[in-house]
């Protein structure tokens, strides 16, 4: 899977270089990630707060419209409270995300962004925190997570003179976090999708 991610990332950068013009710019970005499971069926879900970082390129098509591909490492997941006050489970899911955004400049510097995103799961961990002496008989497998995640990204950014920019984004999950085999004695028939809010800063070189 990691080899596939590298191939896609290299291909993305290669296409950009092939179509490069003097106006094409490159940059780096980093920021905070607030992620959840996107459903109310789980008992008291709480967002996981972490980070994202990566590279981007902006390809202007007109004075107002650009295409912006990115390659991001995004630390996601969420917390859930186990039934009967047995404790808490933290789902730690790390992705390499590749959004391709259409970028429309409303005014000079201020742009609205929207587009599809594909994510590749590169790390998954389950952290169970018991509450007191209580315990829960649960059986969870990391193999039950889908390795590919599709979502739609909506956001906005503001670019200052000199290359510095700030941005905010909301990613709406389109595919389930778990594969069809997910079923255990805590949750059954789970239908959870990522909801992710990102806020960050970056610099265009």
Short mmCIF file of C-alpha atoms in Angstrom, two decimals:
data_model
loop_
_atom_site.label_atom_id
_atom_site.label_comp_id
_atom_site.label_asym_id
_atom_site.label_seq_id
_atom_site.Cartn_x
_atom_site.Cartn_y
_atom_site.Cartn_z
CA UNK A 1 0.00 0.00 0.00
CA UNK A 2 2.80 2.42 0.86
CA UNK A 3 4.43 1.71 -2.53
CA UNK A 4 1.14 2.55 -4.25
CA UNK A 5 0.96 5.83 -2.34
CA UNK A 6 4.48 6.75 -3.42
CA UNK A 7 3.71 5.92 -7.06
CA UNK A 8 0.59 8.11 -7.00
CA UNK A 9 2.45 10.97 -5.32
CA UNK A 10 5.32 10.77 -7.83
CA UNK A 11 2.87 10.65 -10.74
CA UNK A 12 1.03 13.67 -9.36
CA UNK A 13 4.22 15.67 -9.09
CA UNK A 14 5.35 14.48 -12.51
CA UNK A 15 2.17 15.67 -14.20
CA UNK A 16 2.55 19.01 -12.49
CA UNK A 17 6.14 19.40 -13.68
CA UNK A 18 5.20 18.43 -17.25
CA UNK A 19 2.58 21.17 -17.32
CA UNK A 20 4.67 23.68 -15.41
CA UNK A 21 4.68 27.33 -16.37
CA UNK A 22 6.27 30.34 -14.75
CA UNK A 23 3.01 31.00 -12.87
CA UNK A 24 2.85 27.51 -11.29
CA UNK A 25 3.83 27.70 -7.63
CA UNK A 26 4.79 25.14 -4.98
CA UNK A 27 4.36 25.24 -1.24
CA UNK A 28 4.28 23.47 2.11
CA UNK A 29 1.61 23.52 4.81
CA UNK A 30 0.89 22.24 8.32
CA UNK A 31 -1.92 22.57 10.80
CA UNK A 32 -4.33 21.11 13.32
CA UNK A 33 -6.79 18.31 12.56
CA UNK A 34 -10.08 17.77 14.40
CA UNK A 35 -11.57 14.43 13.35
CA UNK A 36 -14.63 12.37 14.25
CA UNK A 37 -16.62 9.38 13.05
CA UNK A 38 -19.49 11.38 11.58
CA UNK A 39 -22.39 9.37 13.07
CA UNK A 40 -24.57 9.60 16.18
CA UNK A 41 -24.99 5.84 16.66
CA UNK A 42 -21.86 5.57 18.77
CA UNK A 43 -22.14 6.44 22.44
CA UNK A 44 -20.83 9.98 23.02
CA UNK A 45 -18.19 10.23 20.25
CA UNK A 46 -15.44 12.80 20.80
CA UNK A 47 -13.13 14.34 18.24
CA UNK A 48 -9.47 13.46 18.11
CA UNK A 49 -7.21 16.51 17.93
CA UNK A 50 -3.95 16.03 16.04
CA UNK A 51 -2.05 17.43 13.03
CA UNK A 52 -1.54 17.36 9.27
CA UNK A 53 1.37 18.38 7.06
CA UNK A 54 2.32 18.15 3.42
CA UNK A 55 3.14 19.70 0.05
CA UNK A 56 1.02 21.43 -2.58
CA UNK A 57 1.20 23.01 -5.98
CA UNK A 58 -1.11 25.63 -7.49
CA UNK A 59 -1.73 25.62 -11.25
CA UNK A 60 -3.49 28.80 -12.45
CA UNK A 61 -5.90 28.36 -15.36
CA UNK A 62 -7.24 31.91 -15.38
CA UNK A 63 -6.75 35.00 -13.21
CA UNK A 64 -9.51 33.78 -10.89
CA UNK A 65 -9.38 29.99 -11.15
CA UNK A 66 -6.67 27.46 -10.23
CA UNK A 67 -6.22 23.73 -9.65
CA UNK A 68 -4.42 22.80 -6.44
CA UNK A 69 -3.24 19.18 -5.92
CA UNK A 70 -1.81 18.30 -2.49
CA UNK A 71 -0.11 15.38 -0.75
CA UNK A 72 -0.79 15.41 3.01
CA UNK A 73 0.02 13.23 5.98
CA UNK A 74 -3.10 13.48 8.14
CA UNK A 75 -3.43 12.03 11.65
CA UNK A 76 -7.12 11.23 12.16
CA UNK A 77 -9.43 9.01 14.23
CA UNK A 78 -11.85 9.54 17.09
CA UNK A 79 -12.72 8.50 20.65
CA UNK A 80 -15.75 6.51 21.75
CA UNK A 81 -17.10 5.72 25.21
CA UNK A 82 -17.62 2.02 25.79
CA UNK A 83 -21.04 0.99 27.06
CA UNK A 84 -21.77 0.60 30.78
CA UNK A 85 -19.04 3.11 31.69
CA UNK A 86 -16.34 0.56 30.89
CA UNK A 87 -13.85 3.10 29.57
CA UNK A 88 -12.85 4.70 26.29
CA UNK A 89 -11.42 3.52 22.99
CA UNK A 90 -9.29 5.84 20.87
CA UNK A 91 -9.12 4.98 17.19
CA UNK A 92 -5.80 6.27 15.83
CA UNK A 93 -5.92 6.31 12.03
CA UNK A 94 -3.20 7.94 9.94
CA UNK A 95 -3.67 8.63 6.23
CA UNK A 96 -1.77 9.96 3.27
CA UNK A 97 -4.43 12.14 1.65
CA UNK A 98 -4.35 13.43 -1.92
CA UNK A 99 -6.94 16.18 -2.50
CA UNK A 100 -7.30 17.83 -5.92
CA UNK A 101 -9.04 21.16 -5.39
CA UNK A 102 -10.69 23.68 -7.66
CA UNK A 103 -9.73 27.08 -6.30
CA UNK A 104 -11.73 30.24 -7.07
CA UNK A 105 -10.45 33.65 -5.99
CA UNK A 106 -13.31 35.81 -4.73
CA UNK A 107 -11.02 38.79 -4.20
CA UNK A 108 -7.28 39.25 -4.29
CA UNK A 109 -5.81 36.69 -1.86
CA UNK A 110 -9.13 35.15 -0.70
CA UNK A 111 -10.07 31.86 -2.37
CA UNK A 112 -12.82 29.26 -2.00
CA UNK A 113 -11.73 25.63 -2.44
CA UNK A 114 -13.60 22.42 -3.26
CA UNK A 115 -12.77 19.03 -4.70
CA UNK A 116 -12.39 15.27 -4.23
CA UNK A 117 -9.87 13.60 -1.94
CA UNK A 118 -8.54 10.06 -1.78
CA UNK A 119 -6.82 8.82 1.38
CA UNK A 120 -4.62 5.78 1.96
CA UNK A 121 -4.48 4.29 5.45
CA UNK A 122 -0.81 3.92 6.46
CA UNK A 123 -1.16 3.33 10.21
CA UNK A 124 -3.96 2.15 12.52
CA UNK A 125 -3.93 1.66 16.28
CA UNK A 126 -6.59 0.99 18.91
CA UNK A 127 -5.96 2.44 22.36
CA UNK A 128 -8.34 1.08 25.04
CA UNK A 129 -8.51 3.01 28.33
CA UNK A 130 -10.46 1.13 31.03
CA UNK A 131 -12.46 3.10 33.60
CA UNK A 132 -11.52 2.08 37.16
CA UNK A 133 -11.92 -1.66 37.71
CA UNK A 134 -14.48 -2.05 34.95
CA UNK A 135 -13.53 -3.88 31.80
CA UNK A 136 -15.15 -4.59 28.46
CA UNK A 137 -14.93 -7.85 26.57
CA UNK A 138 -14.30 -6.46 23.10
CA UNK A 139 -12.56 -7.91 20.10
CA UNK A 140 -11.31 -5.44 17.51
CA UNK A 141 -9.04 -6.05 14.56
CA UNK A 142 -7.05 -3.37 12.75
CA UNK A 143 -7.71 -5.31 9.53
CA UNK A 144 -11.35 -4.24 9.77
CA UNK A 145 -10.49 -0.70 8.60
CA UNK A 146 -10.84 0.12 4.91
CA UNK A 147 -7.43 0.92 3.44
CA UNK A 148 -8.77 3.54 0.99
CA UNK A 149 -10.96 6.49 2.00
CA UNK A 150 -12.80 8.86 -0.34
CA UNK A 151 -14.10 12.25 0.76
CA UNK A 152 -15.18 15.67 -0.48
CA UNK A 153 -13.23 18.74 0.65
CA UNK A 154 -14.65 22.23 1.13
CA UNK A 155 -12.67 25.19 2.42
CA UNK A 156 -11.19 28.63 2.06
CA UNK A 157 -7.73 30.19 2.16
CA UNK A 158 -6.15 33.60 2.28
CA UNK A 159 -2.74 34.25 0.74
CA UNK A 160 -0.74 37.25 1.92
CA UNK A 161 1.90 39.04 -0.06
CA UNK A 162 5.22 37.32 0.34
CA UNK A 163 3.84 33.77 0.12
CA UNK A 164 2.44 33.18 3.61
CA UNK A 165 -1.14 31.82 3.72
CA UNK A 166 -3.76 30.53 6.15
CA UNK A 167 -6.50 28.03 5.37
CA UNK A 168 -9.45 26.13 6.81
CA UNK A 169 -11.11 23.02 5.40
CA UNK A 170 -13.93 20.58 6.09
CA UNK A 171 -13.63 17.03 4.72
CA UNK A 172 -16.87 15.05 4.40
CA UNK A 173 -16.35 11.26 4.31
CA UNK A 174 -18.00 9.40 1.42
CA UNK A 175 -16.89 5.84 2.24
CA UNK A 176 -17.13 3.80 5.43
CA UNK A 177 -14.19 3.75 7.83
CA UNK A 178 -14.72 0.00 8.36
CA UNK A 179 -15.01 -2.76 5.81
CA UNK A 180 -18.12 -4.94 5.58
CA UNK A 181 -16.75 -7.50 8.06
CA UNK A 182 -16.85 -5.02 10.97
CA UNK A 183 -19.05 -6.49 13.71
CA UNK A 184 -18.33 -7.06 17.41
CA UNK A 185 -20.14 -7.21 20.72
CA UNK A 186 -19.78 -3.46 21.33
CA UNK A 187 -20.90 -2.13 17.93
CA UNK A 188 -22.62 -4.03 15.15
CA UNK A 189 -23.48 -2.99 11.61
CA UNK A 190 -21.35 0.12 12.07
CA UNK A 191 -21.72 2.75 9.37
CA UNK A 192 -19.13 5.41 10.21
CA UNK A 193 -17.55 7.96 7.91
CA UNK A 194 -14.79 10.47 8.59
CA UNK A 195 -15.63 14.07 9.35
CA UNK A 196 -12.49 16.18 9.52
CA UNK A 197 -11.90 19.88 10.16
CA UNK A 198 -8.45 21.27 9.35
CA UNK A 199 -6.97 24.66 10.14
CA UNK A 200 -3.44 25.57 9.23
CA UNK A 201 -0.76 27.79 7.80
CA UNK A 202 1.62 27.45 4.90
CA UNK A 203 4.09 29.12 2.60
CA UNK A 204 4.25 29.38 -1.20
CA UNK A 205 7.81 29.29 -2.50
#
